[in-house]
Structure formats: C-alpha cells, structure tokens
Short mmCIF file of C-alpha atoms (C1' of nucleotides) in Angstrom, two decimals:
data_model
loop_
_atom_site.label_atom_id
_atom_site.label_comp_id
_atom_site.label_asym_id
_atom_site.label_seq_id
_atom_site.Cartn_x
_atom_site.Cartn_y
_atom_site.Cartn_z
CA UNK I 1 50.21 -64.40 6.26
CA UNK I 2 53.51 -65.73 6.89
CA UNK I 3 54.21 -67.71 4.33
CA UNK I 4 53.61 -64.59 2.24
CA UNK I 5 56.82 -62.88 3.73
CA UNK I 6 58.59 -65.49 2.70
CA UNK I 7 58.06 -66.15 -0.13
CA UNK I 8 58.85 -62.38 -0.30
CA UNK I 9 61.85 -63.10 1.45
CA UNK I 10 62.93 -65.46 -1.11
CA UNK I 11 62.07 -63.08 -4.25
CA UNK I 12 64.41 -60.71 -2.81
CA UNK I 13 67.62 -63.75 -2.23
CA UNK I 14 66.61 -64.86 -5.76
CA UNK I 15 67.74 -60.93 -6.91
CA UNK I 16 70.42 -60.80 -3.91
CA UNK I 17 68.73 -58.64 -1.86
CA UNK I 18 68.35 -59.09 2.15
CA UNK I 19 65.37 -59.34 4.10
CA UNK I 20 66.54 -56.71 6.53
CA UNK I 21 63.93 -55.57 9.17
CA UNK I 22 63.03 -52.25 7.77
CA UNK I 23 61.93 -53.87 4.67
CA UNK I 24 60.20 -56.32 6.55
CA UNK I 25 58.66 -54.19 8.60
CA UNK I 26 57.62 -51.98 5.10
CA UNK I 27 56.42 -55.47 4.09
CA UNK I 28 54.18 -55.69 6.73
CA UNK I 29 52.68 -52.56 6.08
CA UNK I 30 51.95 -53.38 2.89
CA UNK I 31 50.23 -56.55 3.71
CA UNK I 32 48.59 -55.34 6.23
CA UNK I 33 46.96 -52.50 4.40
CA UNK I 34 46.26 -54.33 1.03
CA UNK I 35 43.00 -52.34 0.34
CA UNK I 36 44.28 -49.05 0.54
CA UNK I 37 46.88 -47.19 -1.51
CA UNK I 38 49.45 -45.96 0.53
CA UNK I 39 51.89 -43.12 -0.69
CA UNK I 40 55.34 -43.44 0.66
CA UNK I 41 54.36 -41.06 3.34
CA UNK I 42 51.85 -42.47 4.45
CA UNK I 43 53.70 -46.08 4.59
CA UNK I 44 56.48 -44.32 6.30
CA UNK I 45 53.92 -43.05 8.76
CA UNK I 46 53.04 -46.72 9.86
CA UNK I 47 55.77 -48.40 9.21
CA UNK I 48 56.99 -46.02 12.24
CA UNK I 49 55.19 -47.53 14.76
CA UNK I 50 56.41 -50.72 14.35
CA UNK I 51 59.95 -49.63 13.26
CA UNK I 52 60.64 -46.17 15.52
CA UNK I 53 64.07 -46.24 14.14
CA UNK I 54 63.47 -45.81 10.28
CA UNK I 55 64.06 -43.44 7.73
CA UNK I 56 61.79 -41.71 5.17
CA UNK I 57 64.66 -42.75 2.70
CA UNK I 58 64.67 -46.44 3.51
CA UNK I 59 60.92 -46.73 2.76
CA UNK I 60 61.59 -44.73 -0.44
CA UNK I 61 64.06 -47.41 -1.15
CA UNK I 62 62.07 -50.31 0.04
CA UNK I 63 59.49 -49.09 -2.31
CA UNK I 64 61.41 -48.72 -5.04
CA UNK I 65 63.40 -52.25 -4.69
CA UNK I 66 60.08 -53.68 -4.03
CA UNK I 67 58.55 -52.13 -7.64
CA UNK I 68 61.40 -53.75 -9.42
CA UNK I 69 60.78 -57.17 -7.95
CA UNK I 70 57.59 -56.55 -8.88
CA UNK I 71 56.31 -57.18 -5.45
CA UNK I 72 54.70 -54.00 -5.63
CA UNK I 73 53.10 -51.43 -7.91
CA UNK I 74 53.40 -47.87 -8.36
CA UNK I 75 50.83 -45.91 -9.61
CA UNK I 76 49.86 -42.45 -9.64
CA UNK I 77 46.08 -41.07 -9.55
CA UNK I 78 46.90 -37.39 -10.42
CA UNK I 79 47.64 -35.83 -6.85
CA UNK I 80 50.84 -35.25 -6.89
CA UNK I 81 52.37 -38.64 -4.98
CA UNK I 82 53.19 -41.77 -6.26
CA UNK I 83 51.05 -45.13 -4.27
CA UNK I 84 52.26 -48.41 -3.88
CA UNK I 85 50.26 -51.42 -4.64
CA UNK I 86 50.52 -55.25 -4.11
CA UNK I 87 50.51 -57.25 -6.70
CA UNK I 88 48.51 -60.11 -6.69
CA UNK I 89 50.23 -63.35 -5.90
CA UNK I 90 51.10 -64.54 -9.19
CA UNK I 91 49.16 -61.64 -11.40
CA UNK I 92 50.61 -61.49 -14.70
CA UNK I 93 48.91 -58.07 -14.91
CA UNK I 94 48.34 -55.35 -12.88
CA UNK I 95 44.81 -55.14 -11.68
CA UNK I 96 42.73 -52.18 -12.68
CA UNK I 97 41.33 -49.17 -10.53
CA UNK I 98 37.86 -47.31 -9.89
CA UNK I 99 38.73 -43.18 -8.42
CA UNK I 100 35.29 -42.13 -7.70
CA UNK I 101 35.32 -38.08 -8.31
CA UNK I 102 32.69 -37.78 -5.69
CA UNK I 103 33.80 -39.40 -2.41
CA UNK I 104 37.85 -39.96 -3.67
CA UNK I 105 37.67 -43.71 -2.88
CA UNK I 106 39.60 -46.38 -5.55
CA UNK I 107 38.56 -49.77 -5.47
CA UNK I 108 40.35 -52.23 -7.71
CA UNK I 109 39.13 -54.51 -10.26
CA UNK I 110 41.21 -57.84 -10.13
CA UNK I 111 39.94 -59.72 -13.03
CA UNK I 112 41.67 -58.65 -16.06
CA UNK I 113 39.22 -57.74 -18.60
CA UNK I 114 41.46 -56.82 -21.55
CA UNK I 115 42.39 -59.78 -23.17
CA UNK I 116 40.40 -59.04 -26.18
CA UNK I 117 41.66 -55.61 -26.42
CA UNK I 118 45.23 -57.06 -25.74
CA UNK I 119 45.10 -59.23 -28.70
CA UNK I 120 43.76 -56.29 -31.34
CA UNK I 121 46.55 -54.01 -29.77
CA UNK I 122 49.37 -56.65 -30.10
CA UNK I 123 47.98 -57.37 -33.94
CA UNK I 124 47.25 -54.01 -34.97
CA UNK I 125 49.67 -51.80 -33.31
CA UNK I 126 51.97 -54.38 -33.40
CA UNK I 127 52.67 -53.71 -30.06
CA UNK I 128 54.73 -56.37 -27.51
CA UNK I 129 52.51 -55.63 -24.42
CA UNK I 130 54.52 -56.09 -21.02
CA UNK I 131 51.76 -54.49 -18.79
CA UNK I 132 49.37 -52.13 -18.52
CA UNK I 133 47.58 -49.58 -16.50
CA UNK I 134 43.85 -48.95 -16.45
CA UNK I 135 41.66 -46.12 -14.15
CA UNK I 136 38.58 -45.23 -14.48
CA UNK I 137 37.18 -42.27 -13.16
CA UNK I 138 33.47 -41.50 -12.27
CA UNK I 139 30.88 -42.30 -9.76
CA UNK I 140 31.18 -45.19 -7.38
CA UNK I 141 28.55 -47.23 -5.93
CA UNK I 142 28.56 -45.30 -2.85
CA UNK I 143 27.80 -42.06 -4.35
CA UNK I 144 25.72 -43.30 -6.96
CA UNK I 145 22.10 -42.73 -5.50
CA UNK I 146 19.85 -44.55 -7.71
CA UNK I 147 19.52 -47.00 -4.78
CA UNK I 148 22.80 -48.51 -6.22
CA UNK I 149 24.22 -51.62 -4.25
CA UNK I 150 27.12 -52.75 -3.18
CA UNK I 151 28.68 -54.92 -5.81
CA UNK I 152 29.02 -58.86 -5.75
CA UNK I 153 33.28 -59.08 -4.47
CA UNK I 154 35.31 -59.34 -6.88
CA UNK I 155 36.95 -62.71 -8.26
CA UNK K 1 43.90 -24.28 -38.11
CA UNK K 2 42.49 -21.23 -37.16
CA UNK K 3 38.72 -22.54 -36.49
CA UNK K 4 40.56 -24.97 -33.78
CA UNK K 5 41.50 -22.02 -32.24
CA UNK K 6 38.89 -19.88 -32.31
CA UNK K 7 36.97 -23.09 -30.64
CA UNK K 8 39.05 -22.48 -27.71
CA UNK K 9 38.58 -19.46 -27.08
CA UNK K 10 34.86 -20.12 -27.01
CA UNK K 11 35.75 -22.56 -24.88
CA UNK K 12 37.31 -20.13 -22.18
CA UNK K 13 34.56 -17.44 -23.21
CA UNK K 14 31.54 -20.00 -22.13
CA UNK K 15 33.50 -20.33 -18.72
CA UNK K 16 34.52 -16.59 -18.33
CA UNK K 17 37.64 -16.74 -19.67
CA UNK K 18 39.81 -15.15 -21.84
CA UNK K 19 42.34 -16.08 -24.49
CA UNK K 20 45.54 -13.87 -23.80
CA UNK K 21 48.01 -13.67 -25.92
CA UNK K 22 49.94 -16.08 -23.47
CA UNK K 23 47.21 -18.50 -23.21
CA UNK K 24 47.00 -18.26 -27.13
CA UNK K 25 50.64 -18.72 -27.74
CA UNK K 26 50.42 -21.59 -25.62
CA UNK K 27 47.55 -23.51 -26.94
CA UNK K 28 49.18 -22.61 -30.44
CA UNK K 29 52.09 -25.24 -29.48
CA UNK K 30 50.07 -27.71 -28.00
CA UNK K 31 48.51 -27.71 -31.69
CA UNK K 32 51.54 -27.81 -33.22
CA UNK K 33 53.10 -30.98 -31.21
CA UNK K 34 49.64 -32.71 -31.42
CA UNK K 35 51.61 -36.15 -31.87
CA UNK K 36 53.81 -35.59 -28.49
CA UNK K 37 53.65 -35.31 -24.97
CA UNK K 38 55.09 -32.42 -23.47
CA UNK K 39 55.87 -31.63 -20.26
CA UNK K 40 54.88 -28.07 -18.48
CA UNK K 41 58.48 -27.10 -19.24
CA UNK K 42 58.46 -28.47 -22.89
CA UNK K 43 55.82 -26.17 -23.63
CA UNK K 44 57.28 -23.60 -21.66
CA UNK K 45 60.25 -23.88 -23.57
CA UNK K 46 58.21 -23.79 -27.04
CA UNK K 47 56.25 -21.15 -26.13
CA UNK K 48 59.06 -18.58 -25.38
CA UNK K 49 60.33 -18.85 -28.80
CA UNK K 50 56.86 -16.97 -30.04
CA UNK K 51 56.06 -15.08 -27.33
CA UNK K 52 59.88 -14.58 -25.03
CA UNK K 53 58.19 -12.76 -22.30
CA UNK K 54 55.94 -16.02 -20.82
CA UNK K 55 56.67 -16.75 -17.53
CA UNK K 56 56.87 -20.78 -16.40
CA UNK K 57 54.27 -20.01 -13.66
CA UNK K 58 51.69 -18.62 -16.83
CA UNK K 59 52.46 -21.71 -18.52
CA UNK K 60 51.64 -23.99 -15.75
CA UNK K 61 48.33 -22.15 -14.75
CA UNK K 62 47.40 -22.48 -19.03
CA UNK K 63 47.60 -25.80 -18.78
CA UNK K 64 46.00 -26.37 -15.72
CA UNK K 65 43.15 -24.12 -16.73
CA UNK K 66 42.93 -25.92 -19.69
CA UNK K 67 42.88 -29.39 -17.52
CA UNK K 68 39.71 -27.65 -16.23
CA UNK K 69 37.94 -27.34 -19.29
CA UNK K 70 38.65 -30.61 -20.80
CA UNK K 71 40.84 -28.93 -24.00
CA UNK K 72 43.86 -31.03 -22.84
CA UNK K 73 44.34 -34.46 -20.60
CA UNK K 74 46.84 -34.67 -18.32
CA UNK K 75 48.99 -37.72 -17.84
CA UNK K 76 51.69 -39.25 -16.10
CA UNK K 77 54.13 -41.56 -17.47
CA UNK K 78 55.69 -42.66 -14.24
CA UNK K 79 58.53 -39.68 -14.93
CA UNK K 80 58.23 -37.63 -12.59
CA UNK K 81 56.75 -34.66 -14.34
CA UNK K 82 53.20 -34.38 -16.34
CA UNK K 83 52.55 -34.44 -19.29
CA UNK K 84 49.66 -32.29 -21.50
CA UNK K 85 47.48 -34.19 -24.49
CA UNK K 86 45.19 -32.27 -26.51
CA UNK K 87 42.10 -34.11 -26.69
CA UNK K 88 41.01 -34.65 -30.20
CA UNK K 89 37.94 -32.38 -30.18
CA UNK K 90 34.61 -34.06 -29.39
CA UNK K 91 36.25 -36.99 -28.15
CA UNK K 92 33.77 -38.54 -25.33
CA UNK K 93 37.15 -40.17 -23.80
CA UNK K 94 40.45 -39.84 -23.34
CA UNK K 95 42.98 -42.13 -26.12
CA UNK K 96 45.04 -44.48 -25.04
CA UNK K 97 48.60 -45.12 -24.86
CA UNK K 98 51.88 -47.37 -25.91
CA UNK K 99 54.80 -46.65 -23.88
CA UNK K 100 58.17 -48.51 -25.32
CA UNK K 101 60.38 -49.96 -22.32
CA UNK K 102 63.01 -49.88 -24.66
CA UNK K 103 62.78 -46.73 -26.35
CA UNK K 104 60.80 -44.21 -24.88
CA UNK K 105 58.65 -43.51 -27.38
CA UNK K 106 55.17 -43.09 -27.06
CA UNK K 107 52.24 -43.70 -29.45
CA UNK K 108 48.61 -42.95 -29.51
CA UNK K 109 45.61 -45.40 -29.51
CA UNK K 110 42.56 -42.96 -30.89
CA UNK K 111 39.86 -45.62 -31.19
CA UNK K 112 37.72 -46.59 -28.19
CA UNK K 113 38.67 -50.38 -28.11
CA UNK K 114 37.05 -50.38 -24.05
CA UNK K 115 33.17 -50.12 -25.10
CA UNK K 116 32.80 -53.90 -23.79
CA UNK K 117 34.89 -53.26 -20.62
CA UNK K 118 33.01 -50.40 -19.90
CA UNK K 119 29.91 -51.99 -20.05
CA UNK K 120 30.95 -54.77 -17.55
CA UNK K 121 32.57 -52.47 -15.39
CA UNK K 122 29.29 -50.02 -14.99
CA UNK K 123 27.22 -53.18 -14.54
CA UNK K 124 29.40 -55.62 -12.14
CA UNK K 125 30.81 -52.39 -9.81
CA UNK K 126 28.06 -50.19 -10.37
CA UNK K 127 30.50 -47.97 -10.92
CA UNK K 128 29.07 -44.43 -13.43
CA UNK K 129 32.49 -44.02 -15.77
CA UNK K 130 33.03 -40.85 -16.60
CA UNK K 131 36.48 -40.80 -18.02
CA UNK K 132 39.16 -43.43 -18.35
CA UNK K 133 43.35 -43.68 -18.55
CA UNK K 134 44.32 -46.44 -20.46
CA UNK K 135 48.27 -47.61 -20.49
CA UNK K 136 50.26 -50.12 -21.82
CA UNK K 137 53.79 -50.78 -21.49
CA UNK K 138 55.36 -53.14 -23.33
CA UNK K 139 57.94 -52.80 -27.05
CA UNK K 140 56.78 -50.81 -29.78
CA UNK K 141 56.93 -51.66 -33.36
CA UNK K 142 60.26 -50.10 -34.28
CA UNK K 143 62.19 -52.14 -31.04
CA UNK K 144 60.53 -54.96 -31.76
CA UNK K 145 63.36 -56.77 -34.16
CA UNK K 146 60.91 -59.76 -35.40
CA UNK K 147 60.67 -57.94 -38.98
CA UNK K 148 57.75 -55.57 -37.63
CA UNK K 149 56.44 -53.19 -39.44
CA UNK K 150 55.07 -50.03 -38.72
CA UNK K 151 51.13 -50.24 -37.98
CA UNK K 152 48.66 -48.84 -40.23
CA UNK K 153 47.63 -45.17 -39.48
CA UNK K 154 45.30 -45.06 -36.32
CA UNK K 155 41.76 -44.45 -37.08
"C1'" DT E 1 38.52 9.33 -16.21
"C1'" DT E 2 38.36 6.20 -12.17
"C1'" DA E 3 37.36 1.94 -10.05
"C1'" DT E 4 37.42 -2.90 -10.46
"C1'" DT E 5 38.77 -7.25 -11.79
"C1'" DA E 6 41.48 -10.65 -14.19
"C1'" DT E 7 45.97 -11.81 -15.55
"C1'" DT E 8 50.88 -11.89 -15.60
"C1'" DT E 9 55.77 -11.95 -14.00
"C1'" DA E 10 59.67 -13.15 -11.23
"C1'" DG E 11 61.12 -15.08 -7.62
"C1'" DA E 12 60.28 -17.26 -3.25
"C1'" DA E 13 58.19 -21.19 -1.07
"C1'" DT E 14 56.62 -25.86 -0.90
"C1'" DC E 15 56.60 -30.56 -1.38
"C1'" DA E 16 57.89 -35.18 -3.04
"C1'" DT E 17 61.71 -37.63 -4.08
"C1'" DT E 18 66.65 -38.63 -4.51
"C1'" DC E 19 71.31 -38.20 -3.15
"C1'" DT E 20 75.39 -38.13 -0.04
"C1'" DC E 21 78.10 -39.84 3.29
"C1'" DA E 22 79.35 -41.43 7.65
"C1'" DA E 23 77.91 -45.11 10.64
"C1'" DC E 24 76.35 -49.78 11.18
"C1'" DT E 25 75.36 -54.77 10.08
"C1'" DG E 26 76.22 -59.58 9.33
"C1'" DG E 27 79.02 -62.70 7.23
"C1'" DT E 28 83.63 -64.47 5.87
"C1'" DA E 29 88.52 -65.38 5.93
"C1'" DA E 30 92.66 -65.27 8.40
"C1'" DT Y 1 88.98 -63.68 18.04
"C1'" DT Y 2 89.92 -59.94 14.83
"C1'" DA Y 3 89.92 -57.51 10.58
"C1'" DC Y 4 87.65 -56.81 6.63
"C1'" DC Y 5 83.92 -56.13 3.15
"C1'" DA Y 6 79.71 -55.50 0.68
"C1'" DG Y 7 75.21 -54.25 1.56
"C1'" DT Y 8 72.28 -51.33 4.09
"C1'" DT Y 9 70.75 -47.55 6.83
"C1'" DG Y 10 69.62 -42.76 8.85
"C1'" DA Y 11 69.92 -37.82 8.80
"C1'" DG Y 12 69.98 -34.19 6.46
"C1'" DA Y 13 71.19 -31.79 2.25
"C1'" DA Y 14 70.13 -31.37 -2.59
"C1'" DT Y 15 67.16 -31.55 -6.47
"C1'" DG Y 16 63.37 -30.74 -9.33
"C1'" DA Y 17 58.54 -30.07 -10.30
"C1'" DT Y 18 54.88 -27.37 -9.08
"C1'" DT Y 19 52.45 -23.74 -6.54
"C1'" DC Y 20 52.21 -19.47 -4.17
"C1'" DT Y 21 52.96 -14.38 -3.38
"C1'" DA Y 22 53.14 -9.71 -4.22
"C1'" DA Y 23 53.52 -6.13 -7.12
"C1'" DA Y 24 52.76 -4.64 -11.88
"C1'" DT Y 25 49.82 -4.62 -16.01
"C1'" DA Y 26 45.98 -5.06 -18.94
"C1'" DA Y 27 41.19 -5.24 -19.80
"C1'" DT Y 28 36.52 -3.85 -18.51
"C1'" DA Y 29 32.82 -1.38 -16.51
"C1'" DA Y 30 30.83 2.78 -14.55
#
DNA sequence: TTATTATTTAGAATCATTCTCAACTGGTAA
DNA sequence: TTACCAGTTGAGAATGATTCTAAATAATAA
C-alpha cells in the first residue's frame, strides 16, 4: 500500500502541491476504506483519529484538490452530501455504481461496459465524451430473495 | 397541452392528492421549460410570474411530491443545487445526459441506448434495476471547433 | 353550520460547504 | 543564524440550499 501514497505523492509534486500530513493522513483514509463511500464527514470523522489536530475545512480541501488530480471522485447518490471515491489506478473512466433501494448498499461495477454506447453517443450526438457517470438503482443481491447469490467479484 | 395536465392531476388524484392552483402553476412551467433543467429556485422564480403569491417552501414540497410520483426526475449536476426533469410520459427510464465542460450546456439523450448493459448488469450482479442515471461529461457539439454540426433531432 | 383535514405562507432553523484570516510550516537567500 | 515567503492550516464565521414550524387558509365531510 505504500507505493500507492507515493505515487500519490508524486501526482500532487507533478501539479505543485505538497504531501503535507493532513492530506496524507486523508489519503489514508481513503485507501483504507476503498469499498465504502465516504462523505466528507464521515472522512473527517476518521481521519480524526489518526490526525486529532485537523480541520473539517482541510478535508474539504483535501477532497477537493484530490478530485482535481483526479485521485478521487465525487459523486452524489441523492442524499444530500457529496462522497468521495478512488479512482482506479489508471481508470480512464469512472467505474459505475449499484444503490440498492432496499438495504441502501452501493457496490461498484469496475469494468466499463459502455464502449458501445460511447461510440453511438460520440457519432450521433457528436459528443467529445471526457467521462461519465452511471447508477443504477434497484434491488441488490442481498435483498433479492429468489435464492439470489452472491455475484462472481468483479474484474 | 391540456390532456398533459389533466394526466397529472390524475396522477395526484390516484395517490390522494390534489392539484392546487400552486401545484398547477408549477407543473405548468416545468411543461413549458421541457428542454431545461431548472433548479427549485428557477422554477420558483417562473412560477411567481403566474401565480406571485407561491411561496419557495410550496415550490420545493411540488417538486418533491412530484419526485414521489415519478412525474419529474431529480438530478444533480455536481452544482450544488438539484435540478427537476419531467419525465417524458410513459417512459420506463429515466434519459440520459450531455454535460459540456466548456459550456454548460446540457442536452438530452431520450433513447434507451443501455438495454445490453442492463442485461449484463441484472445477470453478472444479480442486481433487479429499477431505474438508472446516466451522465456524460465531455464537449458538446457547438464547443467542439472540428466543423461539428449540430446532431440530428433525438428520437 | 361545524369539525376535520390538507395545504400554504413566511420566516426561522438546519445542514453541507465555502470563505476569511491569523497563525504556522518548510524551504531559501542573505 | 536570521529574515522572508509561498503554501497550508485551523477555527469559526458566512453562505446557500433545503427543510421545518406555526399559524392561517382552503377544501371536504358530517
């Protein structure tokens, strides 16, 4: 996991940023709580008890520095926050989401999925696509009763 | 026009609801600025110039209520406010959408285009879709400067 | 008519997020 | 070493969107 931070590290000297420790400590956070999808809150929460001294703002900041290095990604499901994500290592994309309107849980879909529709929307709407979002909502595997399964992980 | 309305209110009557004169005035705008994508106090704004007495709070409870029913979609462009689509009536799911980085502007996708991706998705994560929100982000047709031209009208 | 319920209004309250500004940091040049 | 400087931080104030509250009003039922 170190060699994660920094390469982090040197994303943010590339943009002339510093590595200070409250945004490594944010870092961490993040890393260490990949699954989930953390408002800035709830980071700030964490990021507490490694960090006593920091402020809400910094993490706001953090966050915010870290979307535009595209370290991160900020999404919103509706409630009224805004949650940070990590990008895959390399994604060109950002992956996709399942909110399950039973249970509340969002598991992400890494493979991408919408080439094909890319290339009609590029064509047709001639459209210069940058990124995207995609959520679905519904059911998840967990609430879905008809002796569902957990799924095979994803790729 | 009318028979749109008159739908609503239908609508509201199945689920024991009425359409006020503030709730009518309301959902008269929202038909009138089908193409954009107003914000609570957009509409709010609109919808004092027919009826002056409205109150914001009506306005945001309207829209909610409408949420509820599935007359309108509500969306979030990463601005920090909402933002209210009218579904197009009968529509199964919700239409898509091209958000300029340069511009601002932002264009509707009616057609489907994620029947394939919604098929892998139910059968991979077992996941029942019920709805979807479908984003891109990239440069529309008017910033893009490569001689484009403005896409055929959407389906 | 009277009782009951739904709806509205205006303004207060709440909550997430951003801003302000004084204090602090680490590095650099004298 | 010392003085400086740009970048960063923390605390709390400010902002802005949204929700809540309480009293008034309108619609409905008995």
């Amino acid at each position: 996991m170190e060699t994660r931070i920094d390469r982090i590290k040197k994303q943010l000297h590339a943009a002339s940023y510093k590595l200070t420790p409250q945004r490594e400590a944010t870092v961490r956070i993040l890393l260490d709580h990949e699954e989930d999808h953390l408002s800035a809150e709830d980071v700030y929460l964490l990021v507490k008890d490694i960090a006593p001294e920091i402020g809400l703002a910094t993490v706001y900041r953090t966050l915010e520095l870290l979307t535009e290095l595209k370290i991160v990604d900020k999404i919103n499901f509706g409630d009224g926050v805004s949650r940070y994500d990590l990008r895959q290592e390399g994604a060109a994309h950002f992956h996709h989401h399942l909110v399950c309107l039973e249970c509340g849980a969002v598991d992400e879909i890494q493979e991408d999925l919408l080439e094909d529709v890319e290339t009609v929307v590029e064509k047709r709407w001639n459209f210069q696509i940058k990124d995207h979002r995609l959520t679905f909502h519904g059911i998840c595997w967990r609430c879905n009763d008809l002796g569902a399964d957990k799924p095979e992980k994803d790729a």
